PDB file of C-alpha atoms in Angstrom:
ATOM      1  CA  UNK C  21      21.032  30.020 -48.840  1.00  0.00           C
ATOM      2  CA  UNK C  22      22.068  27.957 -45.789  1.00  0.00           C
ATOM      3  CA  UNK C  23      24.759  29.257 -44.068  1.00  0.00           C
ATOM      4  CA  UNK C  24      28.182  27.692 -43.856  1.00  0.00           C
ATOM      5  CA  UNK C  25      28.299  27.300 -40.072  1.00  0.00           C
ATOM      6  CA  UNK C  26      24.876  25.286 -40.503  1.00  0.00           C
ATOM      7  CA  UNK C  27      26.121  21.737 -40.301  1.00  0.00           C
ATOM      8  CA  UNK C  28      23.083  18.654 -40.302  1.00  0.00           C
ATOM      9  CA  UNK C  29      23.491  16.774 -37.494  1.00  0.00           C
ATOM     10  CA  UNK C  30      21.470  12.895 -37.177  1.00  0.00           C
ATOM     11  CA  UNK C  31      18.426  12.859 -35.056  1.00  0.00           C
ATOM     12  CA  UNK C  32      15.410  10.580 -34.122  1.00  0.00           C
ATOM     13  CA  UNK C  33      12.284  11.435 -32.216  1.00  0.00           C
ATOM     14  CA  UNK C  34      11.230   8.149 -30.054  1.00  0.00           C
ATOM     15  CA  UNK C  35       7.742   8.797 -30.248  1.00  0.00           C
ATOM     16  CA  UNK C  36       5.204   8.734 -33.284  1.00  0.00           C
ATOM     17  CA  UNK C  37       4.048  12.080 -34.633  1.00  0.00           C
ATOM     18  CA  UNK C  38       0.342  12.987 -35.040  1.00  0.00           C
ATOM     19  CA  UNK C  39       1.451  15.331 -37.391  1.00  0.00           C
ATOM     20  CA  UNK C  40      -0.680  14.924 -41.062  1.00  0.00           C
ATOM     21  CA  UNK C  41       2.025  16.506 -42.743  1.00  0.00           C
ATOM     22  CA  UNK C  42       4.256  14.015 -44.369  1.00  0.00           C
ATOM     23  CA  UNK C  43       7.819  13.523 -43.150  1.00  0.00           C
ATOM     24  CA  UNK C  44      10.792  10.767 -41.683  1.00  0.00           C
ATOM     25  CA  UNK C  45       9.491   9.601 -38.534  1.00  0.00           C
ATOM     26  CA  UNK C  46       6.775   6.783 -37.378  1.00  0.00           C
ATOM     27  CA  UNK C  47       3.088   8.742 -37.426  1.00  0.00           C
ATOM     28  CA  UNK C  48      -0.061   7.386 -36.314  1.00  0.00           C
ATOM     29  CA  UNK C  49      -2.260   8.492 -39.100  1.00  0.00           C
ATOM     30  CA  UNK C  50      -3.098   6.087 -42.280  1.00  0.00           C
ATOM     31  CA  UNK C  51      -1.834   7.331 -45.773  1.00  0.00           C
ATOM     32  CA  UNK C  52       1.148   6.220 -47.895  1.00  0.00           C
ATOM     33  CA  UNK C  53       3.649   4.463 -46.314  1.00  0.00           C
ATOM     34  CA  UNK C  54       5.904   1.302 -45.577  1.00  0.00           C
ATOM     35  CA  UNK C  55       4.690   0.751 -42.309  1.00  0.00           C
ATOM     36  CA  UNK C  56       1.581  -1.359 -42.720  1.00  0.00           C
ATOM     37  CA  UNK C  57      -1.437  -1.110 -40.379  1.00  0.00           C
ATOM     38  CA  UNK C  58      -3.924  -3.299 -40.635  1.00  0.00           C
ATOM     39  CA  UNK C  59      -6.670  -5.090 -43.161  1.00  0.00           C
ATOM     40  CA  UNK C  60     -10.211  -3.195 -43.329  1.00  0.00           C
ATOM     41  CA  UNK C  61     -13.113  -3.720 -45.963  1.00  0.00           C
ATOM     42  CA  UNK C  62     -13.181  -1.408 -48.918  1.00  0.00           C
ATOM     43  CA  UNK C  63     -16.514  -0.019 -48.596  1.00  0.00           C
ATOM     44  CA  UNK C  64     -14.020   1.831 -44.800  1.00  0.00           C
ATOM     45  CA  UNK C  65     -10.715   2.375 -47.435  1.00  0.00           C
ATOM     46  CA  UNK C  66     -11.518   2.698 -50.884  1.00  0.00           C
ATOM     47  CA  UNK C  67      -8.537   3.049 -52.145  1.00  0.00           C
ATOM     48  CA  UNK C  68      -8.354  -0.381 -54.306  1.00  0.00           C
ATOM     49  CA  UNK C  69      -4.701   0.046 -55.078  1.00  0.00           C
ATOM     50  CA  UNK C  70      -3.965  -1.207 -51.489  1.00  0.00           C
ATOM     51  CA  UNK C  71      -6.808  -4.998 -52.205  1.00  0.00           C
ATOM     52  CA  UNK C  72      -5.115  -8.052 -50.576  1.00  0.00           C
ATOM     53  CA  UNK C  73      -6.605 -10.975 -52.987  1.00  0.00           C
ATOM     54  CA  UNK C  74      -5.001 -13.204 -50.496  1.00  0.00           C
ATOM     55  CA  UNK C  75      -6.983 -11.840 -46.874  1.00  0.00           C
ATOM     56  CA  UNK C  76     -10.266 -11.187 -49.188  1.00  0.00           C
ATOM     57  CA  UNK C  77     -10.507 -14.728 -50.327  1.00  0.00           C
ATOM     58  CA  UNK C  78     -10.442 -15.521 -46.327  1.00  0.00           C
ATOM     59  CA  UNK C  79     -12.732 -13.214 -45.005  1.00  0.00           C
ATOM     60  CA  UNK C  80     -15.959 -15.248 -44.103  1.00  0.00           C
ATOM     61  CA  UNK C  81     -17.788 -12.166 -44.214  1.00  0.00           C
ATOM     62  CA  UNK C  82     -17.055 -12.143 -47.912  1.00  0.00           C
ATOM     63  CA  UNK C  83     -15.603  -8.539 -48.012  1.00  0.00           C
ATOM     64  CA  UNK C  84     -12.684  -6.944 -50.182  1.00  0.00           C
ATOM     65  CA  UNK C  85      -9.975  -5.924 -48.269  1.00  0.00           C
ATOM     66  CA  UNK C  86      -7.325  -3.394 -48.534  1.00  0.00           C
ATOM     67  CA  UNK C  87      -4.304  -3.141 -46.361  1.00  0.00           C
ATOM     68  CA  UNK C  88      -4.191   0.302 -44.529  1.00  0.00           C
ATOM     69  CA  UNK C  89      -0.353   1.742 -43.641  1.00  0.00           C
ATOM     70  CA  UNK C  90       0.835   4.032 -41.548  1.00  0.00           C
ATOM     71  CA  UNK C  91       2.463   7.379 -43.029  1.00  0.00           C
ATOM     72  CA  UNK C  92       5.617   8.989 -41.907  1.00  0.00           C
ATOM     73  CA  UNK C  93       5.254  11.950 -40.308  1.00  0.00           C
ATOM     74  CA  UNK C  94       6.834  15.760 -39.795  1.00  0.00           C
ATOM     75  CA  UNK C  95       7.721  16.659 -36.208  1.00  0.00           C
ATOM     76  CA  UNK C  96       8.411  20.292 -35.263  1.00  0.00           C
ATOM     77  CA  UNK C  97      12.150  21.158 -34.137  1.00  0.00           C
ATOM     78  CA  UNK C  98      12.467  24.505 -31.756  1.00  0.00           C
ATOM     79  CA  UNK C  99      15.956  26.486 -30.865  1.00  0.00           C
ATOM     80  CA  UNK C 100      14.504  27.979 -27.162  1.00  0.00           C
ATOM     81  CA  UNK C 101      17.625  30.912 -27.146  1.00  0.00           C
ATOM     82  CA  UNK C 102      18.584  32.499 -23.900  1.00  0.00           C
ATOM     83  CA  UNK C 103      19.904  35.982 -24.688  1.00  0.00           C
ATOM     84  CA  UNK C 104      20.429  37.176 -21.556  1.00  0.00           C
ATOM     85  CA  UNK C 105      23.269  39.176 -20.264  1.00  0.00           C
ATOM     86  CA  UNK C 106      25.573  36.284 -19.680  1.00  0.00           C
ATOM     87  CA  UNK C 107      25.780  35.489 -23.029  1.00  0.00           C
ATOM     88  CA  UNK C 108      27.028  37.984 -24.307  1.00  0.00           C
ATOM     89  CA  UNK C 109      30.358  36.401 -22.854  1.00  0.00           C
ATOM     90  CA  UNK C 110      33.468  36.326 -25.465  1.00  0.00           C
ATOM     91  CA  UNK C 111      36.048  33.817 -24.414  1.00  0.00           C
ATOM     92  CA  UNK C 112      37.395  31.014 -27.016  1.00  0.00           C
ATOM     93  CA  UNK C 113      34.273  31.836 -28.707  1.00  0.00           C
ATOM     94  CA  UNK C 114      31.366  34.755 -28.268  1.00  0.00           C
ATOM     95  CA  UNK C 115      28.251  32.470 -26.675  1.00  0.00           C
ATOM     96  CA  UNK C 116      26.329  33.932 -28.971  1.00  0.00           C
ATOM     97  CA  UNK C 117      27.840  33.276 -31.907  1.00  0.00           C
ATOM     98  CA  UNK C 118      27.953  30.034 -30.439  1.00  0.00           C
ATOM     99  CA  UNK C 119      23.615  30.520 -30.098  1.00  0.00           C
ATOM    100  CA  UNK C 120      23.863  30.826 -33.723  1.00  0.00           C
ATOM    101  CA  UNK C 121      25.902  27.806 -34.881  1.00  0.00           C
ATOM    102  CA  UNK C 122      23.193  25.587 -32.662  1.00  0.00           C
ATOM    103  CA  UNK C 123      19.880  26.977 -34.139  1.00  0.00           C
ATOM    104  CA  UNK C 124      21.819  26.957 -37.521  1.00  0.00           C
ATOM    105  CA  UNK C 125      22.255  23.245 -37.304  1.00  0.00           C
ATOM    106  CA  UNK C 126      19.119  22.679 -35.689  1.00  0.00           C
ATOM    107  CA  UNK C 127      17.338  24.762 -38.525  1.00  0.00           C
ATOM    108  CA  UNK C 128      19.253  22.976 -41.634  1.00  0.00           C
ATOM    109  CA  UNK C 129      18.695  19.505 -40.132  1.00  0.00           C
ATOM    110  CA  UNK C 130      14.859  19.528 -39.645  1.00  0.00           C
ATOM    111  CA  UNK C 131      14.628  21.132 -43.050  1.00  0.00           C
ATOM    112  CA  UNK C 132      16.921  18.779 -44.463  1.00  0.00           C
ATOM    113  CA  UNK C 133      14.573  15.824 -43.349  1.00  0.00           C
ATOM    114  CA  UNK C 134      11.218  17.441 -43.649  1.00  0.00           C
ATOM    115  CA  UNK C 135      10.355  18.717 -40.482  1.00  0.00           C
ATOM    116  CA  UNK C 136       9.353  22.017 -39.035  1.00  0.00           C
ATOM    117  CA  UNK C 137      12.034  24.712 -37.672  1.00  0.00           C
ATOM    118  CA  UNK C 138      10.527  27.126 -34.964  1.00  0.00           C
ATOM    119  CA  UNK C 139      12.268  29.410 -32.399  1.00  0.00           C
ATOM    120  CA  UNK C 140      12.076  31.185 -29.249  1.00  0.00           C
ATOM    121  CA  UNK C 141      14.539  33.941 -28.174  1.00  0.00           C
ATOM    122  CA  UNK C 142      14.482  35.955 -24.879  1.00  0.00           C
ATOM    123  CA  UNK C 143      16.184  37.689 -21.875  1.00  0.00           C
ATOM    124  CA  UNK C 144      13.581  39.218 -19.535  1.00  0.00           C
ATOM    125  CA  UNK C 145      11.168  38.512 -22.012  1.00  0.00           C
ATOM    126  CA  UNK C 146      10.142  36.886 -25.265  1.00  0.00           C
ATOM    127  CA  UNK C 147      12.019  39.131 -28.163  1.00  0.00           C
ATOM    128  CA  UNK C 148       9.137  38.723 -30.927  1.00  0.00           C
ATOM    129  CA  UNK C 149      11.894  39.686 -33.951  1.00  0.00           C
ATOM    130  CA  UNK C 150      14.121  36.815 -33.116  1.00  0.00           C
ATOM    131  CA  UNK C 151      11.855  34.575 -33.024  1.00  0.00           C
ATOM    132  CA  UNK C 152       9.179  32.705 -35.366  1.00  0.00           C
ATOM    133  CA  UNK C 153       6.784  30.233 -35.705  1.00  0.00           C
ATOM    134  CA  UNK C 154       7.485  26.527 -36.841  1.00  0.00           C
ATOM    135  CA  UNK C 155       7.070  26.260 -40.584  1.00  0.00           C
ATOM    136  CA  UNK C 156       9.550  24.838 -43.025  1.00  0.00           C
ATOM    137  CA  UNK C 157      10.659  28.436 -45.033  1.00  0.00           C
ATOM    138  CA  UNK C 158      14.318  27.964 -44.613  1.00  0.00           C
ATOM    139  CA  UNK C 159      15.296  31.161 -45.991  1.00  0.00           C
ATOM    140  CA  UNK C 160      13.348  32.834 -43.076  1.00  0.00           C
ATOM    141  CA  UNK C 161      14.974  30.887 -40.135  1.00  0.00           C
ATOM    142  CA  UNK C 162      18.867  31.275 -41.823  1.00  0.00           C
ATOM    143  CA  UNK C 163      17.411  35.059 -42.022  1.00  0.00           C
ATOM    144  CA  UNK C 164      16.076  34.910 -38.279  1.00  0.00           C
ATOM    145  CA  UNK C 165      19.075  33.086 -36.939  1.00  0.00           C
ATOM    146  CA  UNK C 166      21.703  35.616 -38.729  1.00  0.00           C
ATOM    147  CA  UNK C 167      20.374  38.511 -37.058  1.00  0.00           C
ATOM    148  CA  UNK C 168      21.304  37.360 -33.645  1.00  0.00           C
ATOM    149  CA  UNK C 169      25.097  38.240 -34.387  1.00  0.00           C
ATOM    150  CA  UNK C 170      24.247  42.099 -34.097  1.00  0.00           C
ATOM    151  CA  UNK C 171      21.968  41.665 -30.428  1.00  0.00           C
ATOM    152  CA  UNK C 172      23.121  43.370 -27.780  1.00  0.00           C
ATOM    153  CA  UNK C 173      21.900  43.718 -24.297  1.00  0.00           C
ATOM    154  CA  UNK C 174      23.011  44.277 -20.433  1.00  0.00           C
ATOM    155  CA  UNK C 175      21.615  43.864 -17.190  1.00  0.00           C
ATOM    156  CA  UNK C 176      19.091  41.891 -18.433  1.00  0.00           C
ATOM    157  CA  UNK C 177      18.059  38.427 -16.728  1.00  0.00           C
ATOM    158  CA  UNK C 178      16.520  35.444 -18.464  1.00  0.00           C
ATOM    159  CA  UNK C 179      13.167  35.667 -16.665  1.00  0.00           C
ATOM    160  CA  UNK C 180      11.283  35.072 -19.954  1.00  0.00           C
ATOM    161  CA  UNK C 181      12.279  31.338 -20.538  1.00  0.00           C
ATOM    162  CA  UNK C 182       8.663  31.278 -18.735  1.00  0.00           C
ATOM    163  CA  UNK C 183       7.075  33.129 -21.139  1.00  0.00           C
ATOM    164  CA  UNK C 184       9.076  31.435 -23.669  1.00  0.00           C
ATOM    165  CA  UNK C 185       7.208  28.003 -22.953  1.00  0.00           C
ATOM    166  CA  UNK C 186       3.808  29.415 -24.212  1.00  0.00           C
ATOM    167  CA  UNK C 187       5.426  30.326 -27.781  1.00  0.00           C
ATOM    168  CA  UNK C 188       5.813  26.512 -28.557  1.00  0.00           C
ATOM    169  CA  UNK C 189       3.252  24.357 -29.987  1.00  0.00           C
ATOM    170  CA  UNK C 190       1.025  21.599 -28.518  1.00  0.00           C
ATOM    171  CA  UNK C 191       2.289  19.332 -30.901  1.00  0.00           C
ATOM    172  CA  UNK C 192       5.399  17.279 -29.022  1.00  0.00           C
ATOM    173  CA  UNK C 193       8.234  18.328 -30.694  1.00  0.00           C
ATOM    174  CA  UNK C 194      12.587  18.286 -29.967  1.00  0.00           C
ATOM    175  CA  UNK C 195      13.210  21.644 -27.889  1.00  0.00           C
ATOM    176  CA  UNK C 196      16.504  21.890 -27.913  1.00  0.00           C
ATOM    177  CA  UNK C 197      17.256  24.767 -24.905  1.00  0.00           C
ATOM    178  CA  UNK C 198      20.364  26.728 -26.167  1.00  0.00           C
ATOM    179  CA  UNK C 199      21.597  28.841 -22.711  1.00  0.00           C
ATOM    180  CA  UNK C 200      24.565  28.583 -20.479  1.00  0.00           C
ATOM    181  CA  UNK C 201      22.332  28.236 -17.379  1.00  0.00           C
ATOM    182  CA  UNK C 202      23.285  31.234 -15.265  1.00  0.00           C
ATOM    183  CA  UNK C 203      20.012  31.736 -13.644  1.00  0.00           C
ATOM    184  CA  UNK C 204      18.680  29.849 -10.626  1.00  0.00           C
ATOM    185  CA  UNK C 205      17.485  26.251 -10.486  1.00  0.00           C
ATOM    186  CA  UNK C 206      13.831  27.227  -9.271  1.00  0.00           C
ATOM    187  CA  UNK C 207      13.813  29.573 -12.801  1.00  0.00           C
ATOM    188  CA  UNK C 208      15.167  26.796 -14.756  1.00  0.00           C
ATOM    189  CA  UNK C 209      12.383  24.366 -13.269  1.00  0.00           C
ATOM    190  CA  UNK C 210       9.540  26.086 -14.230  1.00  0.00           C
ATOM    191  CA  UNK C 211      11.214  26.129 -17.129  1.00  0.00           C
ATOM    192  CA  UNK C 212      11.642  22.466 -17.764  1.00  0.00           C
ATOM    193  CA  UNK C 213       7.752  22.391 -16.277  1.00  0.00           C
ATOM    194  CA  UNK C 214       6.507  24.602 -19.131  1.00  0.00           C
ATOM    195  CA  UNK C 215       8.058  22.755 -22.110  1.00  0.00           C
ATOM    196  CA  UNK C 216       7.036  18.686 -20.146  1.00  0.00           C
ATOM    197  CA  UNK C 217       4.780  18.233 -23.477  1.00  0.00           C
ATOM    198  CA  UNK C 218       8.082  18.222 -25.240  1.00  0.00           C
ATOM    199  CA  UNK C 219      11.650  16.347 -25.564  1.00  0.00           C
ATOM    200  CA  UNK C 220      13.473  18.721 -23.804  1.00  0.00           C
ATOM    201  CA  UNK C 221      17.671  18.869 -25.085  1.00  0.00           C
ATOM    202  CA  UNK C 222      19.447  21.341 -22.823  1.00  0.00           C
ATOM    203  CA  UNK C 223      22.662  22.857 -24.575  1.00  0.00           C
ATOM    204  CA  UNK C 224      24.779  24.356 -21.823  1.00  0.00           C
ATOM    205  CA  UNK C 225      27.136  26.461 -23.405  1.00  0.00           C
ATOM    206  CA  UNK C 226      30.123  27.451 -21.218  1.00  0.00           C
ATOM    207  CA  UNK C 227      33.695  28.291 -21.976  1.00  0.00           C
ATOM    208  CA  UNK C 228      36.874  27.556 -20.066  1.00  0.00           C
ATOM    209  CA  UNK C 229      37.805  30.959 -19.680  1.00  0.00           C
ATOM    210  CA  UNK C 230      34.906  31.003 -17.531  1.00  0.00           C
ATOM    211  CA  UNK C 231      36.389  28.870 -14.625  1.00  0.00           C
ATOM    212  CA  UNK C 232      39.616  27.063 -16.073  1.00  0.00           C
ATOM    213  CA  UNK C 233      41.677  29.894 -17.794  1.00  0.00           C
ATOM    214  CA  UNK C 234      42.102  32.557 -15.278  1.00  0.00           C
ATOM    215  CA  UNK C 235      44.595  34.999 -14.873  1.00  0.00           C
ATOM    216  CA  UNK C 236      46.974  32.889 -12.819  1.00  0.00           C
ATOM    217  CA  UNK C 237      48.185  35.925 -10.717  1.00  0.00           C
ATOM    218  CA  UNK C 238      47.352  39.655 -10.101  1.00  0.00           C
ATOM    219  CA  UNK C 239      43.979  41.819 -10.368  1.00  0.00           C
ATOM    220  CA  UNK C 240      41.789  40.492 -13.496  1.00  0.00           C
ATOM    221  CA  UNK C 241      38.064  41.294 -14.491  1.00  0.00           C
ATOM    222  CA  UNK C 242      35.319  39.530 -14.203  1.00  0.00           C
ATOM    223  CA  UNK C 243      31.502  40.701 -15.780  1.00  0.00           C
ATOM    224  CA  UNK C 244      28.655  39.103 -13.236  1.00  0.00           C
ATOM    225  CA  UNK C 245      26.539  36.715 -15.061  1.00  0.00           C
ATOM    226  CA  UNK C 246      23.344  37.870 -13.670  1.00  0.00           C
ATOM    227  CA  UNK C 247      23.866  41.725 -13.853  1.00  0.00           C
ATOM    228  CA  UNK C 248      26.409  42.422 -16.409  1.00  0.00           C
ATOM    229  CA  UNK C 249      28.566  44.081 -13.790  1.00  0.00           C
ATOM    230  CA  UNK C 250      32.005  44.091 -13.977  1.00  0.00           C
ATOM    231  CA  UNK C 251      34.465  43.913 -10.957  1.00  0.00           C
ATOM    232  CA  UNK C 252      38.187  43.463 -10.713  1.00  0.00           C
ATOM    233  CA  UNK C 253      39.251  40.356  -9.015  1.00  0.00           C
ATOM    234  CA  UNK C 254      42.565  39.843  -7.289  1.00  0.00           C
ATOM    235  CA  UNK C 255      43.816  36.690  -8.931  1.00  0.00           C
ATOM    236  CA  UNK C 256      45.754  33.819  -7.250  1.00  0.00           C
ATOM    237  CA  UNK C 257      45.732  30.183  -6.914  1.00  0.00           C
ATOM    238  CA  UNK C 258      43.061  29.796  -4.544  1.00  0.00           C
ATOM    239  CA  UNK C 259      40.817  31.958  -6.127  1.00  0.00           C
ATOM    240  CA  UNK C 260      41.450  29.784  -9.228  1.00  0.00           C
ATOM    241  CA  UNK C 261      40.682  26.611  -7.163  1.00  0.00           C
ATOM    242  CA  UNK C 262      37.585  28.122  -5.517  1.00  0.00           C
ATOM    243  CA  UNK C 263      35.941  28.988  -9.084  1.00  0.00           C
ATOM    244  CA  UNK C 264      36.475  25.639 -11.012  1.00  0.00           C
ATOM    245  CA  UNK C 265      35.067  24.159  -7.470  1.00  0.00           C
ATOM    246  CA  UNK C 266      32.260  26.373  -7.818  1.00  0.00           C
ATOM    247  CA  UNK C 267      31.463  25.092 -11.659  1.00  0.00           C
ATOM    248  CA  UNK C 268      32.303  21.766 -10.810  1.00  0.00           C
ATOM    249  CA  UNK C 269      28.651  22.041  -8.165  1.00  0.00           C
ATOM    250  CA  UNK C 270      26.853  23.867  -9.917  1.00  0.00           C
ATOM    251  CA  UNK C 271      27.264  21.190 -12.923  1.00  0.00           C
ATOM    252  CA  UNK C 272      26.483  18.577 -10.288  1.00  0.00           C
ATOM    253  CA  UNK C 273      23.174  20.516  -9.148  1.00  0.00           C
ATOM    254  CA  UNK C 274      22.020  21.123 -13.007  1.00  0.00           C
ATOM    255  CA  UNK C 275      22.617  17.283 -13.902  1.00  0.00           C
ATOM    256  CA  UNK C 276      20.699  16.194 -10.116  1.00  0.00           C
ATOM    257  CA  UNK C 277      17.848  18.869 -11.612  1.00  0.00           C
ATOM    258  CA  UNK C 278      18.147  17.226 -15.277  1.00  0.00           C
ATOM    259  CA  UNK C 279      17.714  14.288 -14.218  1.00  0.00           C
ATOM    260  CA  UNK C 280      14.303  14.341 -12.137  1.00  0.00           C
ATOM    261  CA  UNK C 281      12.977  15.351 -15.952  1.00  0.00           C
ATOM    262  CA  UNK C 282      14.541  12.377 -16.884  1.00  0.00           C
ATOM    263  CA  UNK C 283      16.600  14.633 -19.496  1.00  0.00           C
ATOM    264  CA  UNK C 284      20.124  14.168 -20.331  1.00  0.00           C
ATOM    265  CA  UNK C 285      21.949  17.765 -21.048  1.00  0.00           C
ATOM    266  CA  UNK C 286      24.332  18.120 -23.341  1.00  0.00           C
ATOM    267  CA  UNK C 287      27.279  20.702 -22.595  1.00  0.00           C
ATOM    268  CA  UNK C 288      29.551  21.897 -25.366  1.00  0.00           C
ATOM    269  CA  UNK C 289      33.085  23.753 -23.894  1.00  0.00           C
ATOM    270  CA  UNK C 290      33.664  26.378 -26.651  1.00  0.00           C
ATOM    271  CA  UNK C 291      33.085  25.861 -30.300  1.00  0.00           C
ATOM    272  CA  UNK C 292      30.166  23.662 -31.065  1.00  0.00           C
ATOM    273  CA  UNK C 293      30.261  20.866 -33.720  1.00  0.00           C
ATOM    274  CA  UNK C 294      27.315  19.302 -34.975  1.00  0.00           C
ATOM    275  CA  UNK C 295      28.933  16.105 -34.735  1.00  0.00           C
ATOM    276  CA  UNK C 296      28.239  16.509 -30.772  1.00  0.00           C
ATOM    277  CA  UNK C 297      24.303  16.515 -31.416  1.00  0.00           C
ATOM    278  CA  UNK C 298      24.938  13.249 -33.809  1.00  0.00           C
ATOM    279  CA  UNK C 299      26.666  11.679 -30.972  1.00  0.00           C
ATOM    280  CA  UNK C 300      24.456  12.899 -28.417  1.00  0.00           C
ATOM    281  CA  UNK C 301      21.048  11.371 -30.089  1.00  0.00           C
ATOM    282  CA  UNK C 302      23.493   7.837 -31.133  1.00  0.00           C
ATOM    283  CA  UNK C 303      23.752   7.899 -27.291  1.00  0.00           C
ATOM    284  CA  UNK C 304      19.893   7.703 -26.015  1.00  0.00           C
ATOM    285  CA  UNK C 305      19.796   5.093 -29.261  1.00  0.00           C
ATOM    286  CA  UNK C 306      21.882   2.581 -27.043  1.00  0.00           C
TER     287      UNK C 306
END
């Protein structure tokens, strides 16, 4: 049963699959399709449903020809989750409840056209229950997915995004890196190194409570990304200033970082819509 927060979003891989499994997207290898190939003689293709009378009749070698297509191809979709401690953040929305909507969508769109669903959880390391192989049993990845709403973890970093990259396939596939990038930019480079076979779609998930809606005056607190500490802040208008500064850089330094990938990140403020992945791929379209 597919979840009611999993909502299909539109998507198209620029590349051509080698997959052999059939699917939506331009493959290279021949089989049934509308894309069409190229002539060669029967005796290489027998398959005489495919004879051109037409190029036969002007071949001077005097050989039947068939026509030879292209067939559409599958092409594996992976939700990479970072469930470190800073996600467990709850402001207009828990982050990881956010985690869920994404890989929900993500799972019920590549099933919905054919493709393989695979994903990769971790927070110092890989968690092998939450996550699985690509494969197209939906009821496993809606099951996979829905267990993330009862994780639970502090103090712990998201050091296994390396060890992450070695869970996806060699086949290129849409990675689609679901995290709120608390971690240092040397981490998140090797990162972005280990999945290069891939199309990389970072999801930054962060919430204005982070570093808009602050307590506007007097002691608040505040739970470190990194550790999971909490300390009490003294609140005032500088303070406020000094952390939507601080957001406003680091954004700056993850887009700089982005873009020597040549990736364009997409960051979702709160509650996610699929919608935002729609317009997102309608965007590297045009």
């Amino acid at each position: 049963m597919i979840p009611a927060n999993a909502q299909p979003f539109f998507y198209q891989v620029p590349w051509r699959s080698g997959s052999v499994h059939s699917g939506e997207h331009l493959g290279i290898q021949r089989g049934p399709g509308d894309e069409f190939s190229k002539h060669v003689s029967l005796v290489d293709y027998p398959d005489a449903r495919r004879l051109d009378l037409r190029q036969t009749l002007r071949d001077p070698y005097e050989q039947v020809q068939v026509r030879v297509f292209k067939q559409e191809a599958s092409t594996p979709l992976y939700a990479v989750c970072d469930l470190s401690s800073s996600m467990q953040f709850q402001g207009q929305a828990r982050k990881l409840e956010t985690v869920q909507a994404v890989a929900a969508s993500i799972a019920c769109s590549a099933h919905e056209n054919s493709d393989l669903f695979g994903m990769v959880s971790y927070d110092h390391a890989v968690i092998p229950h939450l996550s699985q192989a690509p494969g197209h049993h939906a009821h496993q990845s809606f099951d996979t997915i829905a267990q993330l709403a009862g994780f639970h973890n502090m103090r712990k970093d998201g050091q296994g995004i390396v060890e992450a990259t070695g869970w996806l396939g060699q086949q290129k596939g849409l990675v689609f890196w679901i995290s709120d990038f608390h971690f240092s930019l040397s981490l998140i480079e090797r990162g972005l190194n280990g999945m290069s076979n891939h199309q990389v779609i970072p999801v930054v998930l962060w919430d204005p409570q982070e570093y808009q809606r602050l307590p506007r005056f007097g002691f608040g607190n505040l739970q470190d990304p990194e550790t999971g500490l909490q300390r009490t802040i003294f609140f005032r208008q500088a303070i406020r200033t000094q952390f939507a500064e601080q957001f406003e850089q680091r954004k700056q330094a993850l887009d700089q970082l982005f873009a020597r990938f040549d990736i364009r990140p997409l960051y979702v403020a709160g509650h996610f819509e699929a919608g935002l992945l729609s317009d997102y791929f309608e965007q590297l379209i045009h």
